[in-house]
């Protein structure tokens, strides 16, 4: 198992280096002057001084080596648009809001989706099954920003805050502010998990060992716990890892609609302002989370199904 994990971590490092390199050189191929991106042009002497400060007077390969060296020392750079504001500080201040929203959406979406999928499979071709299928179709079809607006219109205002976020103790306080964005962010996950879980459970229920378990007199609860869940989770893990990375690192649309001061909204603002150091920092941070989720998915595969781990160690 240890060799299996180390090999995956090696893939993580190589992939991160490729992403960093590709993002750095692609950004430097964009047309225009990154210093003169505001609505008001700077005097040429001031612009030239800023180019020297940010290293744009040096060859791109030289700047690339400097950037890698800074990364190795944990320095993600300083904002070009807000002098004195570092990317490290932005990630530290903005990420907790995105992480709380993401974790709540993941937990709620996963639990509700799995429960609905299992119930729909056992109640196949009944009104319960058809209701779950309808929820799955609606969740996949309705964009998150439309659902967010509907929640604000129907539920928000008199019952729950429409916009806003806890200003103190972002992890524990202000739960009422997180309900609507959590519902909006998790509805698509509920639809996806319930659909996949229903299909996976139906496949497992048709296997011979389930018939054997029923013949032994096991209750439906025991069959679900001992046989169905474990064998039905592999397809769920496949879709869970990318969704976990995407939601935890920030749902751009949800954060903007509900005015959540998260990392996702700041990422969009950095791109609009061509703030190179901030774009690089947030891209690396998002990519790291996504790749970590893929590595964890591989490890979970090995835990749930040892055959996957054995085949991975042989390669």
mmCIF file of C-alpha atoms in Angstrom:
data_model
loop_
_atom_site.group_PDB
_atom_site.id
_atom_site.type_symbol
_atom_site.label_atom_id
_atom_site.label_comp_id
_atom_site.label_asym_id
_atom_site.label_seq_id
_atom_site.Cartn_x
_atom_site.Cartn_y
_atom_site.Cartn_z
ATOM 1 C CA UNK A 1 0.000 0.000 0.000
ATOM 2 C CA UNK A 2 2.854 2.391 0.804
ATOM 3 C CA UNK A 3 4.465 1.908 -2.599
ATOM 4 C CA UNK A 4 1.087 2.450 -4.246
ATOM 5 C CA UNK A 5 0.613 5.810 -2.438
ATOM 6 C CA UNK A 6 4.171 7.005 -3.150
ATOM 7 C CA UNK A 7 3.738 6.327 -6.858
ATOM 8 C CA UNK A 8 0.562 8.428 -6.896
ATOM 9 C CA UNK A 9 2.292 11.263 -5.039
ATOM 10 C CA UNK A 10 5.051 11.189 -7.655
ATOM 11 C CA UNK A 11 2.423 11.614 -10.366
ATOM 12 C CA UNK A 12 1.062 14.551 -8.343
ATOM 13 C CA UNK A 13 4.398 16.400 -8.350
ATOM 14 C CA UNK A 14 5.008 15.877 -12.066
ATOM 15 C CA UNK A 15 1.476 16.979 -12.953
ATOM 16 C CA UNK A 16 1.754 20.110 -10.788
ATOM 17 C CA UNK A 17 5.027 21.065 -12.497
ATOM 18 C CA UNK A 18 3.414 20.667 -15.931
ATOM 19 C CA UNK A 19 0.426 22.816 -14.901
ATOM 20 C CA UNK A 20 2.642 25.535 -13.435
ATOM 21 C CA UNK A 21 4.847 25.622 -16.524
ATOM 22 C CA UNK A 22 1.961 25.621 -18.998
ATOM 23 C CA UNK A 23 0.031 28.317 -17.125
ATOM 24 C CA UNK A 24 3.076 30.570 -16.766
ATOM 25 C CA UNK A 25 4.072 30.502 -20.422
ATOM 26 C CA UNK A 26 0.488 30.693 -21.715
ATOM 27 C CA UNK A 27 -0.172 33.839 -19.666
ATOM 28 C CA UNK A 28 2.957 35.430 -21.080
ATOM 29 C CA UNK A 29 1.714 34.850 -24.632
ATOM 30 C CA UNK A 30 -1.414 36.962 -24.072
ATOM 31 C CA UNK A 31 -1.469 40.132 -26.189
ATOM 32 C CA UNK A 32 -1.233 43.550 -24.611
ATOM 33 C CA UNK A 33 0.676 45.106 -21.760
ATOM 34 C CA UNK A 34 -0.216 43.617 -18.335
ATOM 35 C CA UNK A 35 0.816 46.876 -16.682
ATOM 36 C CA UNK A 36 -1.512 49.023 -18.800
ATOM 37 C CA UNK A 37 -4.749 47.121 -18.246
ATOM 38 C CA UNK A 38 -6.775 49.716 -16.354
ATOM 39 C CA UNK A 39 -9.306 52.129 -17.789
ATOM 40 C CA UNK A 40 -6.832 54.960 -17.204
ATOM 41 C CA UNK A 41 -3.439 54.608 -18.866
ATOM 42 C CA UNK A 42 -0.363 55.282 -16.749
ATOM 43 C CA UNK A 43 2.400 57.671 -17.845
ATOM 44 C CA UNK A 44 5.030 55.774 -19.798
ATOM 45 C CA UNK A 45 7.766 56.481 -17.214
ATOM 46 C CA UNK A 46 5.591 55.043 -14.432
ATOM 47 C CA UNK A 47 4.616 52.054 -16.569
ATOM 48 C CA UNK A 48 8.270 51.334 -17.340
ATOM 49 C CA UNK A 49 9.181 51.424 -13.652
ATOM 50 C CA UNK A 50 6.390 48.924 -12.943
ATOM 51 C CA UNK A 51 7.624 46.652 -15.748
ATOM 52 C CA UNK A 52 11.046 46.628 -14.123
ATOM 53 C CA UNK A 53 9.529 45.985 -10.681
ATOM 54 C CA UNK A 54 7.543 42.990 -11.920
ATOM 55 C CA UNK A 55 10.376 41.686 -14.066
ATOM 56 C CA UNK A 56 8.729 42.211 -17.468
ATOM 57 C CA UNK A 57 11.996 43.682 -18.738
ATOM 58 C CA UNK A 58 13.643 40.263 -18.349
ATOM 59 C CA UNK A 59 13.333 37.251 -20.683
ATOM 60 C CA UNK A 60 10.371 35.009 -19.929
ATOM 61 C CA UNK A 61 12.639 32.037 -19.170
ATOM 62 C CA UNK A 62 14.491 34.088 -16.564
ATOM 63 C CA UNK A 63 11.226 35.071 -14.894
ATOM 64 C CA UNK A 64 10.114 31.440 -14.991
ATOM 65 C CA UNK A 65 13.196 30.301 -13.055
ATOM 66 C CA UNK A 66 12.689 33.094 -10.509
ATOM 67 C CA UNK A 67 9.031 32.135 -10.078
ATOM 68 C CA UNK A 68 9.828 28.452 -9.512
ATOM 69 C CA UNK A 69 12.440 29.407 -6.928
ATOM 70 C CA UNK A 70 9.907 31.582 -5.101
ATOM 71 C CA UNK A 71 7.364 28.754 -5.162
ATOM 72 C CA UNK A 72 9.834 26.378 -3.571
ATOM 73 C CA UNK A 73 10.129 28.874 -0.711
ATOM 74 C CA UNK A 74 6.348 29.135 -0.341
ATOM 75 C CA UNK A 75 6.069 32.583 -1.935
ATOM 76 C CA UNK A 76 3.142 32.837 -4.393
ATOM 77 C CA UNK A 77 3.853 36.460 -5.239
ATOM 78 C CA UNK A 78 2.315 39.877 -4.700
ATOM 79 C CA UNK A 79 -0.690 41.413 -6.417
ATOM 80 C CA UNK A 80 0.074 43.734 -9.326
ATOM 81 C CA UNK A 81 -3.156 45.666 -8.796
ATOM 82 C CA UNK A 82 -2.994 45.998 -5.009
ATOM 83 C CA UNK A 83 0.617 46.567 -3.888
ATOM 84 C CA UNK A 84 1.408 44.946 -0.557
ATOM 85 C CA UNK A 85 -1.333 42.331 -0.911
ATOM 86 C CA UNK A 86 0.214 38.873 -1.251
ATOM 87 C CA UNK A 87 -1.342 35.806 -2.820
ATOM 88 C CA UNK A 88 -0.635 33.873 0.374
ATOM 89 C CA UNK A 89 -2.788 36.352 2.318
ATOM 90 C CA UNK A 90 -5.590 36.186 -0.251
ATOM 91 C CA UNK A 91 -5.721 32.387 -0.107
ATOM 92 C CA UNK A 92 -5.625 32.469 3.697
ATOM 93 C CA UNK A 93 -8.452 35.028 3.908
ATOM 94 C CA UNK A 94 -10.689 33.948 1.015
ATOM 95 C CA UNK A 95 -10.410 30.167 1.063
ATOM 96 C CA UNK A 96 -12.270 29.512 4.371
ATOM 97 C CA UNK A 97 -15.531 30.896 2.945
ATOM 98 C CA UNK A 98 -15.230 28.737 -0.194
ATOM 99 C CA UNK A 99 -14.218 25.710 1.875
ATOM 100 C CA UNK A 100 -17.151 26.005 4.284
ATOM 101 C CA UNK A 101 -19.656 26.389 1.460
ATOM 102 C CA UNK A 102 -18.038 23.527 -0.446
ATOM 103 C CA UNK A 103 -17.897 21.117 2.487
ATOM 104 C CA UNK A 104 -21.521 21.770 3.393
ATOM 105 C CA UNK A 105 -22.618 21.327 -0.231
ATOM 106 C CA UNK A 106 -20.567 18.132 -0.633
ATOM 107 C CA UNK A 107 -21.843 16.580 2.607
ATOM 108 C CA UNK A 108 -25.473 17.443 1.980
ATOM 109 C CA UNK A 109 -25.388 16.504 -1.700
ATOM 110 C CA UNK A 110 -23.599 13.212 -1.117
ATOM 111 C CA UNK A 111 -25.796 12.017 1.748
ATOM 112 C CA UNK A 112 -29.096 12.987 0.127
ATOM 113 C CA UNK A 113 -28.018 11.693 -3.291
ATOM 114 C CA UNK A 114 -26.910 8.306 -1.961
ATOM 115 C CA UNK A 115 -30.065 7.860 0.101
ATOM 116 C CA UNK A 116 -32.329 8.791 -2.804
ATOM 117 C CA UNK A 117 -30.429 6.501 -5.171
ATOM 118 C CA UNK A 118 -30.669 3.508 -2.828
ATOM 119 C CA UNK A 119 -34.371 4.089 -2.143
ATOM 120 C CA UNK A 120 -35.115 4.492 -5.868
ATOM 121 C CA UNK A 121 -33.321 1.231 -6.676
ATOM 122 C CA UNK A 122 -35.251 -0.756 -4.070
ATOM 123 C CA UNK A 123 -38.518 0.953 -5.110
ATOM 124 C CA UNK A 124 -37.961 0.499 -8.823
ATOM 125 C CA UNK A 125 -40.874 1.405 -11.127
ATOM 126 C CA UNK A 126 -42.857 3.007 -8.318
ATOM 127 C CA UNK A 127 -43.803 6.652 -7.802
ATOM 128 C CA UNK A 128 -40.777 7.031 -5.501
ATOM 129 C CA UNK A 129 -38.443 5.870 -8.278
ATOM 130 C CA UNK A 130 -40.070 8.208 -10.794
ATOM 131 C CA UNK A 131 -39.771 11.122 -8.357
ATOM 132 C CA UNK A 132 -36.037 10.511 -7.887
ATOM 133 C CA UNK A 133 -35.575 10.275 -11.663
ATOM 134 C CA UNK A 134 -37.415 13.596 -12.059
ATOM 135 C CA UNK A 135 -35.168 15.212 -9.426
ATOM 136 C CA UNK A 136 -32.099 13.890 -11.239
ATOM 137 C CA UNK A 137 -33.253 15.254 -14.601
ATOM 138 C CA UNK A 138 -34.166 18.628 -13.083
ATOM 139 C CA UNK A 139 -30.885 18.902 -11.182
ATOM 140 C CA UNK A 140 -28.830 18.235 -14.294
ATOM 141 C CA UNK A 141 -30.949 20.462 -16.546
ATOM 142 C CA UNK A 142 -31.408 23.543 -14.364
ATOM 143 C CA UNK A 143 -28.293 25.782 -14.196
ATOM 144 C CA UNK A 144 -27.062 26.620 -10.713
ATOM 145 C CA UNK A 145 -27.529 30.376 -11.202
ATOM 146 C CA UNK A 146 -31.205 29.854 -12.136
ATOM 147 C CA UNK A 147 -31.773 27.701 -9.061
ATOM 148 C CA UNK A 148 -29.962 30.261 -6.902
ATOM 149 C CA UNK A 149 -32.219 33.055 -8.164
ATOM 150 C CA UNK A 150 -35.326 30.919 -7.556
ATOM 151 C CA UNK A 151 -34.219 30.149 -4.000
ATOM 152 C CA UNK A 152 -33.633 33.834 -3.348
ATOM 153 C CA UNK A 153 -37.093 34.665 -4.709
ATOM 154 C CA UNK A 154 -39.087 31.906 -3.035
ATOM 155 C CA UNK A 155 -37.300 31.264 0.265
ATOM 156 C CA UNK A 156 -35.022 34.264 0.783
ATOM 157 C CA UNK A 157 -35.982 37.523 2.406
ATOM 158 C CA UNK A 158 -38.543 36.789 5.108
ATOM 159 C CA UNK A 159 -37.180 33.353 6.019
ATOM 160 C CA UNK A 160 -33.460 33.433 5.184
ATOM 161 C CA UNK A 161 -30.909 36.097 4.168
ATOM 162 C CA UNK A 162 -30.692 36.548 0.397
ATOM 163 C CA UNK A 163 -27.050 37.620 0.337
ATOM 164 C CA UNK A 164 -24.216 38.009 2.813
ATOM 165 C CA UNK A 165 -21.748 35.935 4.762
ATOM 166 C CA UNK A 166 -20.641 35.635 8.401
ATOM 167 C CA UNK A 167 -18.154 38.388 9.199
ATOM 168 C CA UNK A 168 -16.728 36.672 12.283
ATOM 169 C CA UNK A 169 -15.751 33.052 12.844
ATOM 170 C CA UNK A 170 -16.446 32.014 9.252
ATOM 171 C CA UNK A 171 -16.391 28.306 10.188
ATOM 172 C CA UNK A 172 -19.061 28.291 12.908
ATOM 173 C CA UNK A 173 -21.217 31.436 12.948
ATOM 174 C CA UNK A 174 -23.945 32.650 10.614
ATOM 175 C CA UNK A 175 -25.357 29.285 9.574
ATOM 176 C CA UNK A 176 -28.509 30.963 8.219
ATOM 177 C CA UNK A 177 -26.390 32.750 5.573
ATOM 178 C CA UNK A 178 -25.070 29.439 4.237
ATOM 179 C CA UNK A 179 -28.380 27.579 3.753
ATOM 180 C CA UNK A 180 -29.442 29.008 0.380
ATOM 181 C CA UNK A 181 -26.004 28.866 -1.281
ATOM 182 C CA UNK A 182 -25.516 25.332 0.058
ATOM 183 C CA UNK A 183 -28.821 24.214 -1.459
ATOM 184 C CA UNK A 184 -27.987 25.887 -4.776
ATOM 185 C CA UNK A 185 -24.500 24.380 -4.900
ATOM 186 C CA UNK A 186 -25.583 20.884 -3.861
ATOM 187 C CA UNK A 187 -28.662 20.371 -6.042
ATOM 188 C CA UNK A 188 -26.629 19.283 -9.056
ATOM 189 C CA UNK A 189 -24.645 16.891 -6.871
ATOM 190 C CA UNK A 190 -27.834 15.380 -5.456
ATOM 191 C CA UNK A 191 -29.075 14.731 -8.989
ATOM 192 C CA UNK A 192 -25.785 13.201 -10.133
ATOM 193 C CA UNK A 193 -25.241 10.980 -7.082
ATOM 194 C CA UNK A 194 -28.836 9.736 -6.985
ATOM 195 C CA UNK A 195 -28.763 8.805 -10.683
ATOM 196 C CA UNK A 196 -25.431 6.993 -10.498
ATOM 197 C CA UNK A 197 -26.251 5.325 -7.190
ATOM 198 C CA UNK A 198 -29.578 4.050 -8.490
ATOM 199 C CA UNK A 199 -27.917 2.496 -11.540
ATOM 200 C CA UNK A 200 -25.059 1.046 -9.497
ATOM 201 C CA UNK A 201 -27.347 -0.473 -6.863
ATOM 202 C CA UNK A 202 -29.560 -2.041 -9.530
ATOM 203 C CA UNK A 203 -26.494 -3.698 -11.071
ATOM 204 C CA UNK A 204 -25.392 -5.036 -7.688
ATOM 205 C CA UNK A 205 -28.863 -6.312 -6.819
ATOM 206 C CA UNK A 206 -28.825 -8.509 -9.930
ATOM 207 C CA UNK A 207 -25.689 -10.375 -8.815
ATOM 208 C CA UNK A 208 -25.836 -13.920 -7.496
ATOM 209 C CA UNK A 209 -24.373 -13.121 -4.074
ATOM 210 C CA UNK A 210 -27.347 -10.835 -3.353
ATOM 211 C CA UNK A 211 -29.720 -13.699 -4.102
ATOM 212 C CA UNK A 212 -27.646 -15.893 -1.802
ATOM 213 C CA UNK A 213 -27.853 -13.288 0.968
ATOM 214 C CA UNK A 214 -31.634 -13.129 0.591
ATOM 215 C CA UNK A 215 -31.812 -16.936 0.687
ATOM 216 C CA UNK A 216 -29.895 -16.892 3.979
ATOM 217 C CA UNK A 217 -32.613 -14.730 5.468
ATOM 218 C CA UNK A 218 -30.688 -11.469 5.749
ATOM 219 C CA UNK A 219 -32.835 -8.387 6.163
ATOM 220 C CA UNK A 220 -32.863 -5.596 3.587
ATOM 221 C CA UNK A 221 -30.874 -3.389 5.967
ATOM 222 C CA UNK A 222 -28.161 -6.044 6.393
ATOM 223 C CA UNK A 223 -27.985 -6.604 2.635
ATOM 224 C CA UNK A 224 -27.535 -2.875 2.022
ATOM 225 C CA UNK A 225 -24.867 -2.461 4.711
ATOM 226 C CA UNK A 226 -22.823 -5.598 4.014
ATOM 227 C CA UNK A 227 -23.124 -6.023 0.261
ATOM 228 C CA UNK A 228 -24.811 -3.227 -1.666
ATOM 229 C CA UNK A 229 -23.023 -0.137 -0.342
ATOM 230 C CA UNK A 230 -19.450 -1.401 -0.648
ATOM 231 C CA UNK A 231 -19.925 -2.742 -4.156
ATOM 232 C CA UNK A 232 -21.884 0.278 -5.381
ATOM 233 C CA UNK A 233 -19.491 3.001 -4.226
ATOM 234 C CA UNK A 234 -16.760 2.715 -6.882
ATOM 235 C CA UNK A 235 -18.744 4.602 -9.574
ATOM 236 C CA UNK A 236 -19.625 7.219 -6.949
ATOM 237 C CA UNK A 237 -15.955 7.742 -6.057
ATOM 238 C CA UNK A 238 -15.191 8.353 -9.733
ATOM 239 C CA UNK A 239 -17.506 11.368 -9.868
ATOM 240 C CA UNK A 240 -17.016 12.446 -6.251
ATOM 241 C CA UNK A 241 -13.336 13.399 -6.566
ATOM 242 C CA UNK A 242 -13.656 16.048 -9.321
ATOM 243 C CA UNK A 243 -16.815 17.461 -7.754
ATOM 244 C CA UNK A 244 -15.125 17.738 -4.374
ATOM 245 C CA UNK A 245 -12.267 19.764 -5.864
ATOM 246 C CA UNK A 246 -14.573 21.981 -7.882
ATOM 247 C CA UNK A 247 -16.957 22.817 -5.055
ATOM 248 C CA UNK A 248 -14.427 23.224 -2.248
ATOM 249 C CA UNK A 249 -12.150 25.540 -4.230
ATOM 250 C CA UNK A 250 -15.033 27.802 -5.070
ATOM 251 C CA UNK A 251 -18.213 27.905 -7.065
ATOM 252 C CA UNK A 252 -17.692 31.099 -9.049
ATOM 253 C CA UNK A 253 -21.342 31.674 -9.957
ATOM 254 C CA UNK A 254 -22.788 30.845 -6.532
ATOM 255 C CA UNK A 255 -20.276 33.038 -4.737
ATOM 256 C CA UNK A 256 -21.034 36.007 -7.000
ATOM 257 C CA UNK A 257 -24.838 35.641 -6.751
ATOM 258 C CA UNK A 258 -24.841 35.390 -2.945
ATOM 259 C CA UNK A 259 -21.980 37.909 -2.483
ATOM 260 C CA UNK A 260 -19.779 35.366 -0.729
ATOM 261 C CA UNK A 261 -16.210 36.650 -0.248
ATOM 262 C CA UNK A 262 -14.662 33.395 -1.423
ATOM 263 C CA UNK A 263 -11.665 32.441 -3.494
ATOM 264 C CA UNK A 264 -13.740 31.616 -6.560
ATOM 265 C CA UNK A 265 -15.096 35.148 -6.919
ATOM 266 C CA UNK A 266 -11.646 36.627 -6.409
ATOM 267 C CA UNK A 267 -10.258 34.324 -9.108
ATOM 268 C CA UNK A 268 -12.677 35.784 -11.660
ATOM 269 C CA UNK A 269 -11.765 39.318 -10.627
ATOM 270 C CA UNK A 270 -8.051 38.528 -11.011
ATOM 271 C CA UNK A 271 -8.588 37.235 -14.534
ATOM 272 C CA UNK A 272 -10.587 40.307 -15.504
ATOM 273 C CA UNK A 273 -7.813 42.539 -14.175
ATOM 274 C CA UNK A 274 -4.962 40.411 -15.635
ATOM 275 C CA UNK A 275 -3.334 40.231 -12.223
ATOM 276 C CA UNK A 276 -0.680 37.682 -13.229
ATOM 277 C CA UNK A 277 0.655 36.698 -9.777
ATOM 278 C CA UNK A 278 -2.865 36.209 -8.412
ATOM 279 C CA UNK A 279 -3.978 34.219 -11.448
ATOM 280 C CA UNK A 280 -0.938 31.959 -11.101
ATOM 281 C CA UNK A 281 -1.443 31.495 -7.352
ATOM 282 C CA UNK A 282 -5.145 30.655 -7.537
ATOM 283 C CA UNK A 283 -4.663 28.393 -10.558
ATOM 284 C CA UNK A 284 -1.945 26.440 -8.753
ATOM 285 C CA UNK A 285 -4.106 26.223 -5.637
ATOM 286 C CA UNK A 286 -7.153 24.989 -7.556
ATOM 287 C CA UNK A 287 -5.060 22.521 -9.558
ATOM 288 C CA UNK A 288 -3.464 21.152 -6.398
ATOM 289 C CA UNK A 289 -6.873 20.450 -4.876
ATOM 290 C CA UNK A 290 -8.119 18.803 -8.050
ATOM 291 C CA UNK A 291 -5.080 16.525 -8.390
ATOM 292 C CA UNK A 292 -5.141 15.676 -4.673
ATOM 293 C CA UNK A 293 -8.757 14.611 -5.106
ATOM 294 C CA UNK A 294 -7.756 12.335 -8.004
ATOM 295 C CA UNK A 295 -4.950 10.804 -5.909
ATOM 296 C CA UNK A 296 -7.369 10.243 -3.015
ATOM 297 C CA UNK A 297 -9.776 8.646 -5.470
ATOM 298 C CA UNK A 298 -7.068 6.168 -6.527
ATOM 299 C CA UNK A 299 -6.267 5.385 -2.892
ATOM 300 C CA UNK A 300 -9.956 4.859 -2.078
ATOM 301 C CA UNK A 301 -10.196 2.533 -5.063
ATOM 302 C CA UNK A 302 -7.404 0.476 -3.534
ATOM 303 C CA UNK A 303 -9.119 0.379 -0.140
ATOM 304 C CA UNK A 304 -12.560 -0.592 -1.443
ATOM 305 C CA UNK A 305 -11.300 -3.006 -4.106
ATOM 306 C CA UNK A 306 -7.839 -4.506 -3.306
ATOM 307 C CA UNK A 307 -7.603 -5.787 -6.882
ATOM 308 C CA UNK A 308 -7.105 -2.199 -8.064
ATOM 309 C CA UNK A 309 -4.207 -1.712 -5.645
ATOM 310 C CA UNK A 310 -2.530 -4.949 -6.665
ATOM 311 C CA UNK A 311 -2.730 -4.126 -10.361
ATOM 312 C CA UNK A 312 -1.392 -0.636 -9.698
ATOM 313 C CA UNK A 313 1.608 -1.958 -7.776
ATOM 314 C CA UNK A 314 2.491 -4.370 -10.584
ATOM 315 C CA UNK A 315 2.690 -1.571 -13.156
#
